[in-house]
Amino acid sequence: MVNNEEHLNRVFHALADPTRRKILERIASSDATVGELAEPFHISAPAISKHLKTLENAQLINRVKDGKVHRFQMNTKPLQSAQTTIHQLTTFWLQRLANLESFLNNETK
């Protein structure tokens, strides 16, 4: 079992690449095959496969085999964990900035 921090690192790593984000956007609208996902990109089939494997390792997509055809589906659960982390960090830094603003306002009085 992968611990939460390691899994979260995989999610952020997967989201860091613009091609993978575009692939996720495409899958979010409807399930898609490898060929359908590769169509708008000018990269090799092995490169698309690597991107898909990264997304699978982060559990952002699920592969469904239908005979010889592989379709990919979106899994939003890992995005919820990333969103929670971003919210916590945002809250932390907004509080720190508010404290700094308060300190600076008191110093100028």
PDB file of C-alpha atoms in Angstrom:
ATOM      1  CA  MET A   1       0.000   0.000   0.000  1.00  0.00           C
ATOM      2  CA  VAL A   2       1.302   3.425  -0.967  1.00  0.00           C
ATOM      3  CA  ASN A   3       1.209   5.979   1.855  1.00  0.00           C
ATOM      4  CA  ASN A   4      -0.838   9.145   1.416  1.00  0.00           C
ATOM      5  CA  GLU A   5       2.139  11.480   1.019  1.00  0.00           C
ATOM      6  CA  GLU A   6       3.700   9.331  -1.705  1.00  0.00           C
ATOM      7  CA  HIS A   7       0.357   9.074  -3.494  1.00  0.00           C
ATOM      8  CA  LEU A   8      -0.152  12.835  -3.260  1.00  0.00           C
ATOM      9  CA  ASN A   9       3.321  13.341  -4.752  1.00  0.00           C
ATOM     10  CA  ARG A  10       2.304  11.136  -7.693  1.00  0.00           C
ATOM     11  CA  VAL A  11      -0.872  13.160  -8.198  1.00  0.00           C
ATOM     12  CA  PHE A  12       0.988  16.486  -8.237  1.00  0.00           C
ATOM     13  CA  HIS A  13       3.672  15.021 -10.515  1.00  0.00           C
ATOM     14  CA  ALA A  14       0.989  13.842 -12.942  1.00  0.00           C
ATOM     15  CA  LEU A  15      -0.757  17.224 -12.868  1.00  0.00           C
ATOM     16  CA  ALA A  16       2.508  19.127 -13.421  1.00  0.00           C
ATOM     17  CA  ASP A  17       2.630  18.299 -17.132  1.00  0.00           C
ATOM     18  CA  PRO A  18       0.400  20.263 -19.554  1.00  0.00           C
ATOM     19  CA  THR A  19      -0.061  17.270 -21.875  1.00  0.00           C
ATOM     20  CA  ARG A  20      -1.332  15.125 -19.004  1.00  0.00           C
ATOM     21  CA  ARG A  21      -3.670  17.908 -17.894  1.00  0.00           C
ATOM     22  CA  LYS A  22      -5.104  18.091 -21.425  1.00  0.00           C
ATOM     23  CA  ILE A  23      -5.527  14.304 -21.443  1.00  0.00           C
ATOM     24  CA  LEU A  24      -7.406  14.545 -18.140  1.00  0.00           C
ATOM     25  CA  GLU A  25      -9.622  17.306 -19.508  1.00  0.00           C
ATOM     26  CA  ARG A  26     -10.468  15.087 -22.483  1.00  0.00           C
ATOM     27  CA  ILE A  27     -11.257  12.054 -20.303  1.00  0.00           C
ATOM     28  CA  ALA A  28     -13.328  14.209 -17.944  1.00  0.00           C
ATOM     29  CA  SER A  29     -15.747  14.933 -20.788  1.00  0.00           C
ATOM     30  CA  SER A  30     -16.090  11.251 -21.759  1.00  0.00           C
ATOM     31  CA  ASP A  31     -14.235   7.961 -21.710  1.00  0.00           C
ATOM     32  CA  ALA A  32     -11.675   7.647 -24.494  1.00  0.00           C
ATOM     33  CA  THR A  33      -9.386   5.157 -26.193  1.00  0.00           C
ATOM     34  CA  VAL A  34      -5.630   5.580 -26.519  1.00  0.00           C
ATOM     35  CA  GLY A  35      -6.053   6.609 -30.152  1.00  0.00           C
ATOM     36  CA  GLU A  36      -8.677   9.212 -29.296  1.00  0.00           C
ATOM     37  CA  LEU A  37      -6.460  10.634 -26.583  1.00  0.00           C
ATOM     38  CA  ALA A  38      -3.370  10.708 -28.834  1.00  0.00           C
ATOM     39  CA  GLU A  39      -5.140  12.383 -31.761  1.00  0.00           C
ATOM     40  CA  PRO A  40      -4.683  16.084 -30.842  1.00  0.00           C
ATOM     41  CA  PHE A  41      -1.022  15.686 -29.843  1.00  0.00           C
ATOM     42  CA  HIS A  42       1.989  15.654 -32.143  1.00  0.00           C
ATOM     43  CA  ILE A  43       3.940  13.136 -30.087  1.00  0.00           C
ATOM     44  CA  SER A  44       4.748   9.457 -30.512  1.00  0.00           C
ATOM     45  CA  ALA A  45       2.543   6.590 -29.362  1.00  0.00           C
ATOM     46  CA  PRO A  46       5.141   5.555 -26.742  1.00  0.00           C
ATOM     47  CA  ALA A  47       5.101   9.110 -25.347  1.00  0.00           C
ATOM     48  CA  ILE A  48       1.293   9.020 -25.007  1.00  0.00           C
ATOM     49  CA  SER A  49       1.603   5.624 -23.316  1.00  0.00           C
ATOM     50  CA  LYS A  50       4.074   7.064 -20.802  1.00  0.00           C
ATOM     51  CA  HIS A  51       1.711   9.924 -20.020  1.00  0.00           C
ATOM     52  CA  LEU A  52      -1.172   7.492 -19.546  1.00  0.00           C
ATOM     53  CA  LYS A  53       0.957   5.276 -17.289  1.00  0.00           C
ATOM     54  CA  THR A  54       1.850   8.302 -15.140  1.00  0.00           C
ATOM     55  CA  LEU A  55      -1.845   9.199 -14.839  1.00  0.00           C
ATOM     56  CA  GLU A  56      -2.671   5.578 -13.976  1.00  0.00           C
ATOM     57  CA  ASN A  57       0.081   5.440 -11.332  1.00  0.00           C
ATOM     58  CA  ALA A  58      -1.460   8.530  -9.732  1.00  0.00           C
ATOM     59  CA  GLN A  59      -4.848   6.780  -9.961  1.00  0.00           C
ATOM     60  CA  LEU A  60      -6.276   9.760 -11.840  1.00  0.00           C
ATOM     61  CA  ILE A  61      -7.508   7.484 -14.616  1.00  0.00           C
ATOM     62  CA  ASN A  62      -8.716   3.896 -14.804  1.00  0.00           C
ATOM     63  CA  ARG A  63      -8.122   1.568 -17.739  1.00  0.00           C
ATOM     64  CA  VAL A  64     -11.096  -0.544 -18.811  1.00  0.00           C
ATOM     65  CA  LYS A  65     -10.400  -3.381 -21.238  1.00  0.00           C
ATOM     66  CA  ASP A  66     -13.114  -4.210 -23.745  1.00  0.00           C
ATOM     67  CA  GLY A  67     -11.621  -6.978 -25.858  1.00  0.00           C
ATOM     68  CA  LYS A  68      -8.620  -5.457 -27.596  1.00  0.00           C
ATOM     69  CA  VAL A  69      -9.775  -1.904 -26.952  1.00  0.00           C
ATOM     70  CA  HIS A  70      -8.577  -0.062 -23.868  1.00  0.00           C
ATOM     71  CA  ARG A  71     -10.744   2.831 -22.702  1.00  0.00           C
ATOM     72  CA  PHE A  72      -9.793   5.295 -20.007  1.00  0.00           C
ATOM     73  CA  GLN A  73     -12.073   6.777 -17.383  1.00  0.00           C
ATOM     74  CA  MET A  74     -11.526   9.669 -14.980  1.00  0.00           C
ATOM     75  CA  ASN A  75     -11.101   9.042 -11.261  1.00  0.00           C
ATOM     76  CA  THR A  76     -11.658  12.270  -9.307  1.00  0.00           C
ATOM     77  CA  LYS A  77     -10.877  10.964  -5.824  1.00  0.00           C
ATOM     78  CA  PRO A  78      -7.126  11.790  -6.009  1.00  0.00           C
ATOM     79  CA  LEU A  79      -8.014  15.317  -7.119  1.00  0.00           C
ATOM     80  CA  GLN A  80      -9.983  15.768  -3.906  1.00  0.00           C
ATOM     81  CA  SER A  81      -6.852  14.978  -1.876  1.00  0.00           C
ATOM     82  CA  ALA A  82      -4.846  17.478  -3.924  1.00  0.00           C
ATOM     83  CA  GLN A  83      -7.552  20.096  -3.496  1.00  0.00           C
ATOM     84  CA  THR A  84      -7.565  19.554   0.287  1.00  0.00           C
ATOM     85  CA  THR A  85      -3.786  20.009   0.408  1.00  0.00           C
ATOM     86  CA  ILE A  86      -3.942  23.171  -1.694  1.00  0.00           C
ATOM     87  CA  HIS A  87      -6.712  24.549   0.526  1.00  0.00           C
ATOM     88  CA  GLN A  88      -4.687  23.859   3.689  1.00  0.00           C
ATOM     89  CA  LEU A  89      -1.605  25.554   2.233  1.00  0.00           C
ATOM     90  CA  THR A  90      -3.641  28.519   1.018  1.00  0.00           C
ATOM     91  CA  THR A  91      -5.237  28.949   4.442  1.00  0.00           C
ATOM     92  CA  PHE A  92      -1.818  28.752   6.120  1.00  0.00           C
ATOM     93  CA  TRP A  93      -0.224  31.366   3.857  1.00  0.00           C
ATOM     94  CA  LEU A  94      -3.202  33.722   3.950  1.00  0.00           C
ATOM     95  CA  GLN A  95      -2.999  33.666   7.749  1.00  0.00           C
ATOM     96  CA  ARG A  96       0.736  34.303   7.645  1.00  0.00           C
ATOM     97  CA  LEU A  97       0.236  37.246   5.295  1.00  0.00           C
ATOM     98  CA  ALA A  98      -2.532  38.631   7.512  1.00  0.00           C
ATOM     99  CA  ASN A  99      -0.181  38.385  10.513  1.00  0.00           C
ATOM    100  CA  LEU A 100       2.554  40.162   8.565  1.00  0.00           C
ATOM    101  CA  GLU A 101       0.143  42.903   7.490  1.00  0.00           C
ATOM    102  CA  SER A 102      -0.963  43.362  11.096  1.00  0.00           C
ATOM    103  CA  PHE A 103       2.642  43.526  12.276  1.00  0.00           C
ATOM    104  CA  LEU A 104       3.591  46.067   9.622  1.00  0.00           C
ATOM    105  CA  ASN A 105       0.553  48.214  10.398  1.00  0.00           C
ATOM    106  CA  ASN A 106       1.480  48.239  14.105  1.00  0.00           C
ATOM    107  CA  GLU A 107       5.105  49.138  13.287  1.00  0.00           C
ATOM    108  CA  THR A 108       4.080  52.195  11.302  1.00  0.00           C
ATOM    109  CA  LYS A 109       1.896  53.628  14.099  1.00  0.00           C
TER     110      LYS A 109
END
